[in-house]
PDB file of C-alpha atoms in Angstrom:
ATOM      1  CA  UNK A   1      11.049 -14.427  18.809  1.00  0.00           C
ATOM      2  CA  UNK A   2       9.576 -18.032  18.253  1.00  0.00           C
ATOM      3  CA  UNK A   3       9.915 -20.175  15.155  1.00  0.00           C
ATOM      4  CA  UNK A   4       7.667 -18.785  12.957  1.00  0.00           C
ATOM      5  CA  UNK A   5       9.733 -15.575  13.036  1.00  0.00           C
ATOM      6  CA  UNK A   6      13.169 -17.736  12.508  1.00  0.00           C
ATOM      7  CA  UNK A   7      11.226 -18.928   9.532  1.00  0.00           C
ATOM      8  CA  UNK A   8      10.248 -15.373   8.188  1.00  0.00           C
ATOM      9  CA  UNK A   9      13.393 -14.363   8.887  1.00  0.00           C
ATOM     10  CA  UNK A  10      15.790 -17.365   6.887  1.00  0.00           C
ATOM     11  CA  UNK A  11      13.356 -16.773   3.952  1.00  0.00           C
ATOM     12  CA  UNK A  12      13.931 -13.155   3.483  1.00  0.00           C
ATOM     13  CA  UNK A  13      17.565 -13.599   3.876  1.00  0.00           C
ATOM     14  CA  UNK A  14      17.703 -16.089   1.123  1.00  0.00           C
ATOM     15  CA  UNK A  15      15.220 -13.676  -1.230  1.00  0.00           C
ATOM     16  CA  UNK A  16      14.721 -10.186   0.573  1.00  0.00           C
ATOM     17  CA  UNK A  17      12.302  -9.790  -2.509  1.00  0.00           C
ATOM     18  CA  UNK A  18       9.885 -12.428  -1.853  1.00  0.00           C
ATOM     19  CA  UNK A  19       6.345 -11.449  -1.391  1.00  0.00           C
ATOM     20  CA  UNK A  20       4.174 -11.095   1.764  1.00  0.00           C
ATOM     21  CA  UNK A  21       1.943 -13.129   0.023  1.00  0.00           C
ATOM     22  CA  UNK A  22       4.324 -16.024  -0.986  1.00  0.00           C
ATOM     23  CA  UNK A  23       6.359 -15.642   2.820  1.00  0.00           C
ATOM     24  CA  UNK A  24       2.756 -15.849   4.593  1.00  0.00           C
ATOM     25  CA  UNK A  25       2.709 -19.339   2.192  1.00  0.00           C
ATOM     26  CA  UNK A  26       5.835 -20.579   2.981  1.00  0.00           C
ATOM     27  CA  UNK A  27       5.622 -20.030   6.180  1.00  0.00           C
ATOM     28  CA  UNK A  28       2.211 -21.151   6.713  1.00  0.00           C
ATOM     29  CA  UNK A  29       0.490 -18.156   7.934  1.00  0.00           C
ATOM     30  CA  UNK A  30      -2.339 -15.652   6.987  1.00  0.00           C
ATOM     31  CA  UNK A  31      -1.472 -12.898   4.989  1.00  0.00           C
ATOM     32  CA  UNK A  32      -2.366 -10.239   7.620  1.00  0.00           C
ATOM     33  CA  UNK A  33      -0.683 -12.249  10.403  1.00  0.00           C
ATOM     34  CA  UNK A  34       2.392 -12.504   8.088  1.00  0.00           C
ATOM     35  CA  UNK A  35       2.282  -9.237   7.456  1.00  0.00           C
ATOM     36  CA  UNK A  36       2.135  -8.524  10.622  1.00  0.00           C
ATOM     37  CA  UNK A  37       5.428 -10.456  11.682  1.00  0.00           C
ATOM     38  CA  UNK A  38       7.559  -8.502   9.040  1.00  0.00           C
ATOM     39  CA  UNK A  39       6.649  -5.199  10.487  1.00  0.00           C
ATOM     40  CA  UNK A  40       6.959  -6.069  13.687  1.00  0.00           C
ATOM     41  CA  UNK A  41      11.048  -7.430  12.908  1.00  0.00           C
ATOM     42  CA  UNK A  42      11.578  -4.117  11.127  1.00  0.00           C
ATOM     43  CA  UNK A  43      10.264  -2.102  14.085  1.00  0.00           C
ATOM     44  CA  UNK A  44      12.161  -3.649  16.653  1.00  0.00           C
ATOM     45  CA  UNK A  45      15.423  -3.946  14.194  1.00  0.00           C
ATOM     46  CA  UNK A  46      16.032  -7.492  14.280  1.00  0.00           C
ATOM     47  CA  UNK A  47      15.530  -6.354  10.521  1.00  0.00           C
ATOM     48  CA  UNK A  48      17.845  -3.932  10.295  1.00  0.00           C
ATOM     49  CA  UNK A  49      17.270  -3.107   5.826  1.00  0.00           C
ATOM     50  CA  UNK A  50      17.027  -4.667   2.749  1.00  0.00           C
ATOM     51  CA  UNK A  51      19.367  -4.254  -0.068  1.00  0.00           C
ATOM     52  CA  UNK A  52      21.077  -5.534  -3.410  1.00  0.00           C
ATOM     53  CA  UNK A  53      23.503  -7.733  -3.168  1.00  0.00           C
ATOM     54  CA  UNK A  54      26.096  -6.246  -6.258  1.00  0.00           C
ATOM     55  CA  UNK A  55      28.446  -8.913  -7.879  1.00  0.00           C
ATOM     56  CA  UNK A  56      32.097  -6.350  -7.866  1.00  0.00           C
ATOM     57  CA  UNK A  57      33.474  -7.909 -10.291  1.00  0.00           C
ATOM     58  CA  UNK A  58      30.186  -7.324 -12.570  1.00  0.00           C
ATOM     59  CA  UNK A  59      30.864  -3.503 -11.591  1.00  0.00           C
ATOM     60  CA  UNK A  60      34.643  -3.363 -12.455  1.00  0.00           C
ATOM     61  CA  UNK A  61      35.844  -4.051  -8.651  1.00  0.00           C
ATOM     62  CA  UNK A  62      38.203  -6.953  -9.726  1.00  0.00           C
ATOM     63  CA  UNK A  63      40.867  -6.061  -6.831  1.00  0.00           C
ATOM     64  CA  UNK A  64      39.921  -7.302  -3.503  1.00  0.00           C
ATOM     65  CA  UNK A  65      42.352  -6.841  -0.385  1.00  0.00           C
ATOM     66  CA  UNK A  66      42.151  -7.537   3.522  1.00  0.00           C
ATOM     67  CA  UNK A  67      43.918  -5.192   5.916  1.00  0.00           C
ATOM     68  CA  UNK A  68      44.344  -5.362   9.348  1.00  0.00           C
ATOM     69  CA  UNK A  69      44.876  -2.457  10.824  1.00  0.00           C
ATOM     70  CA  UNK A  70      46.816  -1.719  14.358  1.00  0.00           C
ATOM     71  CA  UNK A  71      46.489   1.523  15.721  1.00  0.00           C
ATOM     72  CA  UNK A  72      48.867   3.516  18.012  1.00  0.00           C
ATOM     73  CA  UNK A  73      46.508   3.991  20.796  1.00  0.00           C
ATOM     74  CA  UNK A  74      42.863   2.731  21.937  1.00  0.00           C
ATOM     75  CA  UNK A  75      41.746   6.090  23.721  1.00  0.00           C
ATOM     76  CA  UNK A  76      38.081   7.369  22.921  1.00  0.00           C
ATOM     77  CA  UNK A  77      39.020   9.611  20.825  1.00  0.00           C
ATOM     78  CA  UNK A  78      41.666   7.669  18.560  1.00  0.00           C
ATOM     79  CA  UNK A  79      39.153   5.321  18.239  1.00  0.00           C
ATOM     80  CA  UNK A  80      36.297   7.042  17.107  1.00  0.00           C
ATOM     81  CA  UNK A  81      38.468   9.566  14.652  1.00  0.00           C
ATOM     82  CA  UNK A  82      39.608   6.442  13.233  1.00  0.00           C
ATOM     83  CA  UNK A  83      35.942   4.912  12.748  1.00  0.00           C
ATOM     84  CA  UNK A  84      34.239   8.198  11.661  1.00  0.00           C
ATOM     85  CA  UNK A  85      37.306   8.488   9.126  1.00  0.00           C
ATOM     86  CA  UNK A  86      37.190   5.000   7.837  1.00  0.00           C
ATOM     87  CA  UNK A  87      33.137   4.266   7.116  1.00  0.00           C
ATOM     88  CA  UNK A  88      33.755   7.694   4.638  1.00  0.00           C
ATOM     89  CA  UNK A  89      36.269   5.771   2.751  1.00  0.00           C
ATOM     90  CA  UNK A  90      33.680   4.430  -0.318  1.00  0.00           C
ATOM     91  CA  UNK A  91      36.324   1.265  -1.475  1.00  0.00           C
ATOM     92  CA  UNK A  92      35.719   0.061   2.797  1.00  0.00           C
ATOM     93  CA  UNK A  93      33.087  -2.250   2.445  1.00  0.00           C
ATOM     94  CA  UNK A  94      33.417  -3.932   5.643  1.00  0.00           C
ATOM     95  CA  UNK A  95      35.213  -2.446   8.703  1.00  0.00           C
ATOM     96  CA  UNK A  96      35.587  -4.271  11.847  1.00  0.00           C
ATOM     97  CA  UNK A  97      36.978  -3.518  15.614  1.00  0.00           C
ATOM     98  CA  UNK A  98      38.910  -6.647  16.792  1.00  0.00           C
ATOM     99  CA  UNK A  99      39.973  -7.940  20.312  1.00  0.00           C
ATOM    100  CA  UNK A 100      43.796  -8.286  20.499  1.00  0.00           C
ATOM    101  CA  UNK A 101      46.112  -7.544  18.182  1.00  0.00           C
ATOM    102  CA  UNK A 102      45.729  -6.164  15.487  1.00  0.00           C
ATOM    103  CA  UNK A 103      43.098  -3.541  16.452  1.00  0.00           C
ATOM    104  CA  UNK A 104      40.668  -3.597  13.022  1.00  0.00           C
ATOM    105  CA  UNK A 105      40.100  -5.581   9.344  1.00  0.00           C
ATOM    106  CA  UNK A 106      39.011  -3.887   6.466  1.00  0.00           C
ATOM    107  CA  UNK A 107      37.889  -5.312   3.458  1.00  0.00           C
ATOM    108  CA  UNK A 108      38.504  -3.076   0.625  1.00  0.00           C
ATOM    109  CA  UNK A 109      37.349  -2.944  -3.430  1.00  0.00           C
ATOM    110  CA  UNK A 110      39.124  -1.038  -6.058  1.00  0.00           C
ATOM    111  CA  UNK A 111      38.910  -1.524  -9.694  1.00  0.00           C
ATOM    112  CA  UNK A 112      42.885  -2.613  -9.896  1.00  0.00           C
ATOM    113  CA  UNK A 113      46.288  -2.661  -8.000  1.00  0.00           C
ATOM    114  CA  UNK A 114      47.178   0.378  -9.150  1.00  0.00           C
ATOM    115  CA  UNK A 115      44.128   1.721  -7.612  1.00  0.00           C
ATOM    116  CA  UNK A 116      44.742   0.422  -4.497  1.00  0.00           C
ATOM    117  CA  UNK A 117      48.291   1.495  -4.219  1.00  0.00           C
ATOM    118  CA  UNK A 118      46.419   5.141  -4.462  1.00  0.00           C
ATOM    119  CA  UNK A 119      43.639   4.112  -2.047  1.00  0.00           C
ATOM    120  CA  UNK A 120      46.520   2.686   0.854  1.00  0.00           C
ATOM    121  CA  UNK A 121      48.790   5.718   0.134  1.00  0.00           C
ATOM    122  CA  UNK A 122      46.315   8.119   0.476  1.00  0.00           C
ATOM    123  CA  UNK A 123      43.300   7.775   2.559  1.00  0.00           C
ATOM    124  CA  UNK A 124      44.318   4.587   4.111  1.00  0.00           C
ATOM    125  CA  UNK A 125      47.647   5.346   5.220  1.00  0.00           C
ATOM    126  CA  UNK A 126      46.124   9.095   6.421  1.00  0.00           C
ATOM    127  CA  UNK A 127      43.617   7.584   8.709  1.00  0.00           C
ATOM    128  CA  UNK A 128      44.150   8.767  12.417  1.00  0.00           C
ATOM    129  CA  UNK A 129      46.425   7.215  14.952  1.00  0.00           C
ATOM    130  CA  UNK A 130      47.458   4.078  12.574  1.00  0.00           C
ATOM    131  CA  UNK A 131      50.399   2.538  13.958  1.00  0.00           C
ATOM    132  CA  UNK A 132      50.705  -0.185  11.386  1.00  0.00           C
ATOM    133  CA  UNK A 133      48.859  -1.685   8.046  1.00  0.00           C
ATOM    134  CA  UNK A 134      49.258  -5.214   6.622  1.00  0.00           C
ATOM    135  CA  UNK A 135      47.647  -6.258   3.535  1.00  0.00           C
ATOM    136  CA  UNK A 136      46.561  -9.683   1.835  1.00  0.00           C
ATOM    137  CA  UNK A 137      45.070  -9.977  -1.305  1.00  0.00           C
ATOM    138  CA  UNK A 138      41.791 -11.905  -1.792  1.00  0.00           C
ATOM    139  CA  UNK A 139      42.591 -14.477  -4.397  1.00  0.00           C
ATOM    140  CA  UNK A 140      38.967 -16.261  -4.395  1.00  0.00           C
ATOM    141  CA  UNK A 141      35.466 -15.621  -2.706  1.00  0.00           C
ATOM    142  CA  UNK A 142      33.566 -18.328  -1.878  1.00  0.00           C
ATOM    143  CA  UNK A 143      30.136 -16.976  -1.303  1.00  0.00           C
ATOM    144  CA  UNK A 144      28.921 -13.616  -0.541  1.00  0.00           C
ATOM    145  CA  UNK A 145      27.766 -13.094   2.816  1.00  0.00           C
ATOM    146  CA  UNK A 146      25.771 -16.101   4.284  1.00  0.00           C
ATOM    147  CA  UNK A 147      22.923 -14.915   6.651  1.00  0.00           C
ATOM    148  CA  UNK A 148      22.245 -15.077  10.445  1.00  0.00           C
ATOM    149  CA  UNK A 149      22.412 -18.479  11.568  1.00  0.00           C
ATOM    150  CA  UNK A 150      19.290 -18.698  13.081  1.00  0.00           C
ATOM    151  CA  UNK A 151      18.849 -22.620  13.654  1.00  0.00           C
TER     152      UNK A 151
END
């Protein structure tokens, strides 16, 4: 990966809708060779997809809460019940395994607190091996989801 392809690659995370055409400009390249680069990134998935980025609170998700999670054990197959369990919760939108203690955050959306009371008595609180749950409530984002650094 050189510096042309850092280039390609901060301007599509800023607008994953820009044109081939405009990139190959901004970038200073030929259309073909631009065109080129892109597929080559999505081949080799340092591209791994494109998507919307959805403003929750535009969709009625006004509630926004962090849990960390700490499970009882960290065999294979705790683990991996847990994982497979907790991507197929839809409100999840981020899930991620931790070193130390505790073992995972979550970042969950529901439409209100009464919805996710349901959601962590429920699902949450059924998910396999959980030892323990602690919650904190998101009060304000302050950006959604900077890219890669790739400077």
């Amino acid at each position: 990966m050189d510096s042309l392809d850092r280039e390609i690659l901060s301007a599509l995370q800023q607008d994953g809708r820009i044109s081939v055409t405009e990139l190959a400009s901004r970038v200073g390249l030929s259309l073909s060779a631009c065109h080129r680069r892109v597929r080559e990134l999505e081949q080799s998935g340092v591209i791994e997809q494109y998507r919307a980025v959805v403003s929750p609170t535009a969709v009625g998700l006004t509630f926004e809460a962090i849990v960390f999670v700490t499970i009882s054990r960290t065999d294979p197959d705790t683990v991996g019940a847990f994982e497979e369990a907790v991507v197929a919760i839809p409100n999840v939108t981020e899930a991620e395994r931790l070193f130390g203690d505790p073992d995972y955050m979550l970042r969950i959306l529901t439409p209100s607190l009464a919805a996710y009371q349901e959601l962590y008595d429920g699902p949450l609180g059924g998910l396999p091996g959980i030892q323990r749950m602690t919650s904190t409530l998101v009060m304000k984002r302050l950006g959604s989801g900077a890219g890669v650094p790739l400077g």
